C-alpha positions as CSV (number, residue, x, y, z in Angstrom):
1,M,-2.3,-60.0,-22.0
2,A,-1.1,-59.1,-18.1
3,V,2.9,-58.8,-17.5
4,R,3.4,-61.0,-14.2
5,G,7.0,-60.7,-13.7
6,V,10.5,-60.3,-15.1
7,R,13.3,-62.7,-14.2
8,L,16.0,-63.4,-15.8
9,Q,18.6,-65.8,-15.1
10,G,22.5,-66.5,-15.2
11,A,22.6,-63.5,-18.4
12,H,25.3,-61.3,-18.8
13,I,24.2,-57.5,-18.8
14,T,27.3,-55.2,-20.7
15,G,25.9,-51.6,-21.0
16,D,23.9,-49.5,-17.8
17,L,20.4,-51.2,-16.4
18,N,19.3,-47.5,-14.8
19,L,16.1,-47.5,-14.1
20,E,15.9,-44.8,-11.9
21,A,12.5,-43.4,-10.7
22,S,11.0,-45.9,-13.0
23,T,7.8,-47.5,-11.5
24,L,7.6,-51.2,-11.6
25,R,4.7,-52.5,-11.7
26,C,5.6,-55.7,-12.0
27,P,8.2,-58.2,-9.5
28,L,12.0,-57.8,-10.8
29,A,13.6,-61.0,-10.9
30,L,17.0,-60.7,-12.1
31,L,19.3,-63.8,-10.4
32,D,22.9,-64.8,-11.1
33,C,23.4,-62.7,-13.1
34,S,26.6,-60.7,-14.8
35,F,26.3,-56.7,-14.0
36,D,29.7,-54.8,-16.0
37,S,28.2,-51.9,-14.8
38,A,26.3,-50.3,-11.5
39,L,22.9,-51.2,-11.0
40,N,21.0,-47.3,-10.8
41,L,17.8,-47.7,-8.7
42,N,17.6,-44.3,-7.4
43,E,13.7,-43.0,-6.1
44,A,12.0,-46.2,-8.3
45,T,8.8,-48.1,-7.0
46,A,9.1,-52.3,-7.8
47,A,6.1,-54.2,-6.2
48,S,9.9,-56.3,-5.4
49,V,13.2,-56.9,-6.2
50,R,15.4,-60.0,-6.4
51,F,18.9,-59.6,-7.3
52,S,19.7,-62.8,-5.3
53,G,24.0,-65.0,-6.7
54,S,24.6,-61.7,-9.1
55,H,27.0,-60.7,-9.7
56,V,27.6,-56.9,-9.9
57,P,30.1,-54.1,-9.1
58,T,27.2,-51.3,-7.3
59,V,23.9,-50.7,-6.7
60,H,22.5,-47.5,-6.2
61,A,19.3,-47.5,-5.0
62,R,18.7,-44.6,-2.5
63,Q,15.1,-43.1,-1.9
64,L,13.6,-47.3,-3.4
65,L,10.0,-48.0,-2.1
66,T,9.3,-51.8,-2.9
67,R,5.9,-53.5,-1.6
68,G,7.9,-56.3,-0.8
69,D,10.8,-58.2,-0.6
70,L,14.4,-56.9,-1.1
71,G,16.9,-59.8,-2.3
72,L,20.4,-59.5,-2.6
73,D,21.4,-63.3,-1.1
74,K,22.6,-66.3,-1.8
75,G,25.7,-66.1,-3.5
76,F,25.3,-62.0,-4.1
77,N,28.4,-59.9,-5.1
78,V,28.8,-56.6,-4.2
79,S,32.3,-54.9,-5.2
80,A,31.9,-51.5,-4.6
81,G,29.7,-51.3,-1.9
82,V,25.1,-51.2,-1.8
83,E,23.2,-47.6,-1.2
84,L,20.3,-47.7,0.3
85,P,19.5,-44.9,2.0
86,G,15.7,-43.6,2.9
87,A,14.8,-46.6,1.8
88,H,12.0,-48.4,2.2
89,I,11.8,-52.1,1.7
90,G,7.8,-53.0,2.4
91,G,8.3,-57.0,2.9
92,D,11.9,-58.0,3.9
93,L,15.1,-57.6,3.3
94,D,17.0,-61.1,2.5
95,C,21.1,-60.3,2.6
96,T,21.8,-64.5,4.0
97,G,24.8,-66.2,1.2
98,G,25.5,-61.8,-0.1
99,H,28.5,-61.4,0.1
100,F,29.2,-57.2,0.2
101,S,32.8,-55.5,-0.4
102,N,33.7,-51.5,-0.8
103,S,37.3,-50.7,-0.4
104,D,37.0,-47.5,-0.7
105,G,32.9,-46.9,1.9
106,P,30.4,-48.4,3.4
107,A,29.4,-51.9,2.2
108,I,25.9,-51.5,3.0
109,Y,24.6,-47.7,3.3
110,A,21.6,-47.7,5.0
111,D,21.1,-44.8,6.8
112,G,17.6,-44.0,7.4
113,L,16.1,-47.6,5.8
114,S,12.6,-49.0,6.5
115,V,12.1,-52.5,6.5
116,D,8.7,-53.4,6.8
117,Q,9.2,-57.1,7.9
118,D,12.6,-59.0,8.8
119,M,16.4,-57.8,7.4
120,D,18.8,-60.9,7.7
121,C,21.5,-61.1,7.3
122,M,23.0,-65.1,8.1
123,E,24.8,-67.8,7.1
124,G,26.8,-66.6,4.0
125,F,26.3,-63.4,5.1
126,E,29.9,-61.3,4.0
127,A,30.6,-58.3,4.5
128,N,34.1,-56.3,3.7
129,G,33.4,-53.0,4.9
130,E,31.4,-50.8,7.1
131,V,27.2,-51.8,7.1
132,R,25.7,-48.2,8.2
133,L,22.0,-48.7,9.4
134,I,21.5,-45.5,11.3
135,G,17.7,-44.3,12.0
136,A,16.8,-47.5,10.4
137,H,13.5,-49.4,11.4
138,I,12.7,-52.8,11.0
139,G,9.9,-53.4,11.7
140,G,10.1,-57.1,12.7
141,Q,13.6,-59.4,12.9
142,F,17.1,-58.0,12.7
143,V,19.1,-61.9,12.2
144,C,22.6,-61.6,11.8
145,T,23.1,-65.2,12.9
146,G,26.4,-66.6,11.3
147,G,26.8,-63.7,9.1
148,H,30.6,-61.4,9.2
149,F,31.0,-58.6,9.8
150,S,34.6,-57.4,9.2
151,N,36.4,-53.3,9.2
152,P,39.8,-53.6,10.5
153,G,40.0,-50.3,12.7
154,G,36.3,-49.0,11.9
155,S,33.2,-49.3,13.1
156,A,31.9,-53.1,11.4
157,L,28.5,-52.4,11.6
158,T,26.4,-48.6,12.7
159,A,23.2,-48.9,13.7
160,E,22.9,-45.9,16.3
161,G,19.5,-44.7,16.2
162,L,18.0,-48.1,15.3
163,S,15.0,-49.2,15.9
164,V,14.2,-53.1,16.1
165,D,10.4,-53.7,16.7
166,Q,11.1,-57.8,17.9
167,D,14.5,-59.6,18.5
168,M,18.3,-58.7,16.7
169,Y,20.5,-61.5,17.1
170,C,23.6,-61.7,17.0
171,D,24.3,-65.2,18.1
172,E,25.1,-68.5,16.4
173,G,28.7,-68.2,14.1
174,F,28.4,-64.5,14.4
175,S,31.6,-62.0,14.1
176,A,32.6,-59.1,14.0
177,T,35.7,-57.4,13.2
178,G,35.9,-54.1,14.2
179,E,33.6,-51.8,16.7
180,V,29.8,-52.9,16.5
181,R,27.7,-49.6,17.4
182,L,24.2,-49.8,19.3
183,L,23.6,-46.4,20.6
184,G,21.1,-45.1,21.5
185,A,19.0,-48.3,19.6
186,H,16.2,-49.5,20.0
187,I,15.1,-53.9,20.8
188,G,11.9,-54.5,21.0
189,G,12.9,-57.7,21.8
190,V,15.1,-59.6,23.0
191,L,18.9,-58.9,22.0
192,D,21.0,-62.2,21.6
193,C,24.5,-62.6,21.1
194,T,24.0,-65.7,22.9
195,G,27.9,-67.9,21.0
196,G,28.4,-64.6,18.8
197,H,31.8,-62.8,18.6
198,F,33.0,-59.5,18.8
199,S,36.5,-57.5,18.1
200,N,38.0,-54.8,18.6
201,A,41.2,-54.5,20.3
202,D,41.9,-51.9,22.1
203,G,38.5,-49.9,21.0
204,F,34.7,-50.4,21.8
205,A,34.0,-53.9,20.5
206,L,30.1,-53.2,21.1
207,H,29.2,-50.6,21.8
208,A,25.8,-49.4,22.8
209,N,25.5,-46.2,24.9
210,G,22.3,-45.4,26.0
211,L,20.5,-48.8,24.2
212,S,16.7,-50.2,24.9
213,V,15.8,-53.7,25.0
214,D,12.6,-54.2,25.8
215,Q,13.0,-57.8,26.6
216,N,16.3,-60.0,27.4
217,M,19.8,-59.7,26.4
218,Y,22.1,-62.2,26.5
219,C,26.0,-62.5,26.3
220,R,25.8,-65.9,27.0
221,K,27.5,-69.1,26.6
222,G,29.6,-68.7,24.1
223,F,29.6,-64.9,22.8
224,S,33.7,-63.3,23.3
225,A,34.5,-59.6,22.6
226,I,38.2,-58.6,22.2
227,G,37.2,-55.3,23.3
228,E,35.8,-53.0,25.2
229,V,32.3,-54.4,25.8
230,R,30.0,-50.3,26.1
231,L,26.5,-50.1,27.6
232,L,26.7,-46.8,29.5
233,G,22.7,-45.2,30.1
234,A,21.3,-48.4,28.2
235,H,18.4,-50.1,29.9
236,I,17.8,-53.6,29.2
237,S,13.3,-54.4,30.9
238,G,14.4,-58.2,30.7
239,Q,17.0,-59.7,32.1
240,L,21.5,-59.3,30.4
241,I,22.2,-63.6,31.2
242,C,26.5,-63.2,31.2
243,T,26.4,-66.6,32.2
244,G,29.6,-67.9,29.7
245,G,30.7,-65.0,28.0
246,Q,33.6,-64.1,27.7
247,F,35.1,-60.4,28.0
248,S,38.8,-58.9,27.4
249,N,40.0,-55.9,27.3
250,P,43.7,-56.4,29.4
251,G,44.6,-53.5,31.0
252,G,41.1,-51.4,30.1
253,S,36.7,-52.0,31.1
254,A,35.8,-55.4,29.9
255,L,32.5,-54.0,30.5
256,N,31.7,-50.6,31.0
257,A,28.0,-50.0,31.8
258,D,27.6,-46.7,33.3
259,G,24.4,-46.1,35.2
260,L,22.8,-49.3,33.7
261,T,19.4,-50.0,34.0
262,V,18.2,-53.7,34.6
263,D,14.7,-54.4,35.5
264,Q,15.6,-58.3,36.7
265,D,18.2,-59.4,37.1
266,M,22.1,-59.3,36.1
267,F,23.9,-63.5,35.6
268,C,27.6,-62.8,35.6
269,S,28.0,-66.7,36.9
270,E,29.4,-70.0,36.3
271,G,31.7,-69.6,33.2
272,F,31.5,-65.4,33.0
273,S,35.2,-64.7,32.0
274,A,36.4,-61.0,31.8
275,T,40.0,-59.5,31.6
276,G,39.5,-55.6,32.5
277,E,37.4,-53.9,35.2
278,V,33.6,-54.6,35.5
279,R,32.4,-51.9,35.6
280,L,28.5,-50.5,36.3
281,P,29.0,-47.4,39.1
282,G,25.6,-46.1,39.2
283,A,23.2,-49.3,38.0
284,H,20.5,-50.4,39.0
285,I,19.1,-53.9,38.8
286,G,15.6,-54.8,39.9
287,G,16.5,-58.4,40.9
288,M,19.1,-60.0,42.0
289,L,23.3,-59.7,40.4
290,Y,24.5,-63.3,40.5
291,C,28.5,-63.5,40.6
292,E,29.0,-67.0,41.9
293,G,31.5,-68.9,40.0
294,G,32.8,-65.9,37.7
295,Q,35.1,-65.5,37.2
296,F,37.3,-61.2,37.6
297,S,40.5,-60.9,36.9
298,N,42.5,-56.7,36.4
299,S,45.1,-57.0,38.9
300,D,46.5,-53.9,38.5
301,G,43.3,-51.8,39.6
302,S,39.3,-52.8,40.5
303,V,38.2,-56.3,38.8
304,L,34.3,-54.6,39.8
305,T,32.6,-51.7,40.1
306,L,29.3,-50.8,41.6
307,T,30.0,-47.6,43.2
308,R,26.2,-45.6,43.7
309,A,24.9,-49.5,42.9
310,I,22.1,-50.6,43.6
311,V,20.3,-53.8,43.7
312,S,17.1,-54.6,44.6
313,G,17.7,-58.4,45.4
314,P,20.8,-60.3,46.2
315,L,24.5,-59.9,46.0
316,R,25.7,-63.3,45.5
317,M,29.9,-63.6,44.6
318,R,30.2,-66.6,46.8
319,S,32.7,-68.7,44.1
320,A,33.7,-65.9,41.9
321,V,36.7,-65.7,41.9
322,L,38.2,-62.0,41.9
323,Q,41.9,-61.4,40.6
324,G,42.1,-57.4,41.5
325,R,39.7,-54.8,44.1
326,L,36.5,-55.3,44.4
327,D,35.4,-51.3,44.7
328,L,31.4,-51.0,46.5
329,T,31.5,-48.1,47.9
330,A,28.4,-46.3,47.9
331,A,26.7,-49.5,47.1
332,K,23.2,-50.9,48.1
333,T,21.2,-54.5,48.0
334,S,18.7,-56.1,50.0
335,S,21.9,-58.7,51.1
336,Y,25.0,-59.6,50.2
337,H,25.9,-63.6,49.7
338,D,30.4,-64.4,49.8
339,N,32.0,-67.2,50.9
340,Q,36.1,-66.7,52.7
341,T,37.7,-68.0,50.1
342,F,36.8,-66.8,47.6
343,W,37.5,-62.8,49.1
344,P,39.4,-60.3,47.4
345,Q,42.8,-59.3,49.1
346,K,41.5,-55.8,48.5
347,L,38.0,-54.0,49.3
348,R,36.7,-50.7,49.0
349,L,33.5,-51.0,51.8
350,D,32.5,-47.3,52.2
351,G,28.6,-46.3,52.5
352,F,28.3,-49.9,51.4
353,V,24.8,-51.1,52.3
354,Y,23.3,-53.9,53.1
355,D,19.9,-55.4,54.4
356,A,20.7,-58.8,55.0
357,I,24.4,-60.3,55.0
358,E,25.2,-64.4,54.9
359,G,29.3,-66.7,54.1
360,A,31.0,-66.0,57.4
361,T,30.7,-65.5,61.1
362,A,31.1,-61.8,62.8
363,K,34.8,-63.1,63.4
364,E,35.7,-64.2,60.0
365,R,33.9,-60.3,58.3
366,L,35.7,-58.2,61.0
367,Q,38.7,-59.7,58.5
368,W,36.4,-58.8,55.6
369,L,36.7,-55.4,57.0
370,R,40.3,-55.2,57.2
371,R,40.6,-55.7,54.0
372,N,38.4,-52.3,53.6
373,E,41.8,-49.6,51.3
374,K,40.7,-46.8,53.9
375,S,42.6,-47.5,57.2
376,Y,39.3,-46.5,59.6
377,S,35.8,-45.2,58.5
378,P,33.5,-46.4,61.3
379,Q,30.0,-46.6,58.9
380,I,31.2,-50.1,57.2
381,Y,31.8,-51.3,61.8
382,D,28.0,-49.6,61.8
383,Q,26.8,-50.9,58.6
384,L,27.8,-54.5,59.9
385,A,27.3,-54.6,63.8
386,S,23.5,-52.7,62.9
387,V,22.6,-55.8,60.2
388,Y,23.5,-58.5,63.7
389,R,21.3,-56.5,66.3
390,R,18.9,-56.9,63.9
391,T,19.0,-60.6,62.7
392,G,18.9,-60.5,66.8
393,H,22.6,-61.7,66.7
394,D,23.8,-58.5,69.8
395,E,26.2,-60.3,70.7
396,D,27.6,-60.7,67.4
397,A,26.7,-57.0,67.0
398,R,29.2,-56.2,70.1
399,R,31.8,-57.4,69.0
400,I,32.0,-55.7,65.6
401,L,31.9,-53.0,67.6
402,I,34.6,-52.6,69.8
403,A,36.3,-54.3,66.9
404,K,36.1,-50.6,65.6
405,Q,37.0,-48.9,68.7
406,R,39.8,-50.4,68.7
407,R,41.0,-50.0,65.4
408,R,39.9,-46.1,65.8
409,S,42.7,-46.6,68.7
410,A,45.2,-48.1,66.6
411,A,44.9,-44.7,64.0
412,G,45.8,-42.4,66.3
413,N,49.0,-41.0,69.1
414,L,51.1,-42.7,71.2
415,A,49.1,-42.1,74.0
416,G,45.6,-41.9,72.7
417,K,46.4,-45.8,72.1
418,M,46.9,-47.2,74.8
419,W,43.5,-45.0,76.4
420,G,41.9,-47.0,74.3
421,W,43.8,-50.0,75.4
422,L,42.6,-49.3,78.5
423,L,39.1,-48.7,77.8
424,Y,38.8,-51.7,75.7
425,L,39.5,-53.9,78.9
426,T,38.2,-52.1,80.9
427,V,34.9,-51.7,79.6
428,G,35.3,-52.2,76.1
429,Y,34.9,-49.7,74.7
430,G,31.2,-49.1,76.6
431,Y,30.1,-52.6,75.1
432,R,30.9,-54.7,78.1
433,T,31.3,-52.6,81.2
434,W,30.3,-56.0,83.1
435,L,34.2,-56.3,82.7
436,A,34.5,-52.9,85.6
437,A,32.8,-55.1,88.2
438,L,35.0,-57.7,87.9
439,W,38.2,-55.7,87.5
440,L,36.4,-54.4,91.1
441,I,36.1,-57.7,92.6
442,G,39.9,-58.6,91.5
443,F,42.0,-55.2,92.8
444,L,39.3,-55.5,95.8
445,I,40.9,-59.6,96.7
446,L,44.7,-58.5,95.1
447,G,44.9,-55.2,97.9
448,T,42.9,-57.2,100.9
449,W,46.1,-60.6,100.9
450,L,47.9,-57.2,99.9
451,F,47.4,-55.1,102.7
452,G,46.4,-57.7,105.4
453,S,49.0,-59.8,104.7
454,V,52.2,-58.6,102.7
455,Y,52.2,-55.3,103.4
456,R,50.5,-55.3,106.8
457,G,53.1,-54.6,109.1
458,E,53.9,-51.3,106.9
459,L,50.8,-49.7,108.0
460,T,50.9,-47.7,111.2
461,P,47.8,-46.2,112.7
462,A,47.0,-42.5,112.7
463,N,45.7,-41.5,115.7
464,K,45.7,-42.3,119.6
465,P,45.8,-46.3,120.5
466,D,42.6,-45.7,122.9
467,V,40.5,-44.5,119.8
468,Q,42.4,-46.2,115.9
469,P,40.3,-49.1,115.1
470,P,41.1,-52.4,114.2
471,F,42.2,-52.9,110.3
472,Q,41.0,-54.1,107.8
473,P,42.5,-54.4,105.1
474,F,39.1,-55.4,102.6
475,F,37.2,-52.7,103.7
476,Y,40.7,-50.0,102.7
477,T,41.5,-51.4,99.9
478,L,37.2,-50.6,98.9
479,D,38.5,-46.9,100.4
480,L,40.9,-46.8,98.4
481,L,39.2,-48.0,94.5
482,L,36.4,-45.4,95.4
483,P,37.0,-41.9,94.0
484,V,35.3,-39.3,95.5
485,V,33.0,-41.1,98.1
486,S,35.5,-41.6,101.1
487,L,34.8,-44.4,103.8
488,H,37.3,-43.1,105.9
489,V,39.4,-46.0,106.8
490,R,42.2,-44.8,104.5
491,D,42.2,-41.8,106.8
492,A,42.8,-44.1,110.0
493,W,45.9,-45.5,108.6
494,I,48.9,-43.9,107.3
495,A,51.3,-46.4,104.5
496,H,54.6,-47.0,104.2
497,D,57.1,-48.0,101.7
498,A,55.4,-50.7,99.7
499,A,52.1,-50.2,101.0
500,Q,52.2,-46.2,100.1
501,V,53.9,-46.8,96.4
502,S,50.3,-49.8,95.6
503,S,48.6,-47.5,98.1
504,V,48.8,-45.2,94.8
505,I,48.4,-47.5,93.0
506,F,45.2,-48.6,93.5
507,I,43.3,-45.2,93.7
508,I,45.0,-44.8,90.8
509,V,42.7,-48.0,89.4
510,G,40.0,-46.6,91.0
511,W,40.1,-43.1,88.9
512,I,40.7,-45.6,85.6
513,L,37.8,-47.6,86.4
514,A,35.7,-45.0,87.8
515,T,35.8,-42.8,84.6
516,A,36.0,-46.1,82.3
517,V,32.4,-47.0,83.7
518,V,30.4,-43.1,83.5
519,L,32.1,-42.6,79.6
520,S,30.6,-46.0,78.7
521,L,27.5,-45.4,80.7
522,T,26.6,-41.5,78.8
523,G,27.4,-43.2,75.5
524,L,30.6,-41.2,75.4
525,L,33.1,-43.7,74.1
526,K,30.0,-45.1,70.6
527,R,30.2,-41.5,69.7
528,D,32.4,-41.4,66.6
């Protein structure tokens, strides 16, 4: 008669159970059993193996091969670790409710493990010691919902080069005390950390450089990380959603994602909180970066760093609370949205490029530009002015460019400041040349009154009475104000005392106005 399986329940096994290199043609189920010595399944081949509820000192199962499941679940307890390097599980690897400990090494050592279906470390799973899955491959899902991984001061989960064909869950109830390492891992579906707790103070809470996720990555409501979350060079093919997530690493980087690529949107919005710097230099966001309602705190330095980042969609910062510096150096986005109420005190805007901007008037934007840490940077003014000009707000563009020239003059020496002040008053730095005409008209009126009434007695004829033309104060003033060109009116009169001083002043004013107009019309004033 064919044996359909070997099943023992509640047995106490006092000797060694050595099945090394054995071939078990039928399923083996040792349930709720107690072992005094190690289990040896190195290089064994089996249909399926279940040790649900059993207590064992250690399990050696290097290169174990099963066609079906391996069950280490439902109260399974091991005190000196489980070894599964190079094992191949044809079905599920179920560790749900299992307790894995090892004070001298990994609680689960499974480098190069291959699981054709799911690996479950769900509710009730506890690992006291490192769980190692370096280079492992899971053909289905990797589910750690509700699982507890603990290795304080070390790595709680080491899964460098892990490949999961479907989804990976470190969500509701998941906790890791110690570093979670997913460097170079590939997740074929979603990576869901919603509600998960990652704790490794003064170190990496989640270390996932080079991580690749084919769909979305979630660090949503209930997610918390104490320690740095590092995603250098990671690639998220869907969305990265951190709405409601809590990232904490005071004095360091709360989220460090240099060179991150997100093909769709990234959310750090309502309920999101970061204590420590959020770093996205060189990142590429294929959709929008949405930070509205998020709270960013790093009072000693940059709170959000987007140096050289490219956001293909809008960069939305309205109602984002930024307690620290916002660094947008050389960043690029399709549109920038913010609110004056929530502007940070310090900004880095050099090289920041955007196609549209919303949230403040042109006058208010000047205050925004003045918060740039660099004392004078022409590019930030030119960029803002180009956006206003492109959208038909020419007067706003001129306002910004005039402010640029005033800022440039303010950065010079005393003579440069005085000359800049004159150019601002006379021609608006070349953007309001018509001001010179107003000054000319004003001095014409003033001179006509002064020389025609106040100083008339201080002007004497320069010619004999029979050839002396009558005095015309308007043309006399105009002749004083026009350099180079002479109307020969002032040549016929000799000014004395106060009239002489006033004449010199009017001549100087004429030269200043003429010089300013020439510089304005030639465009020299607009050059940096």
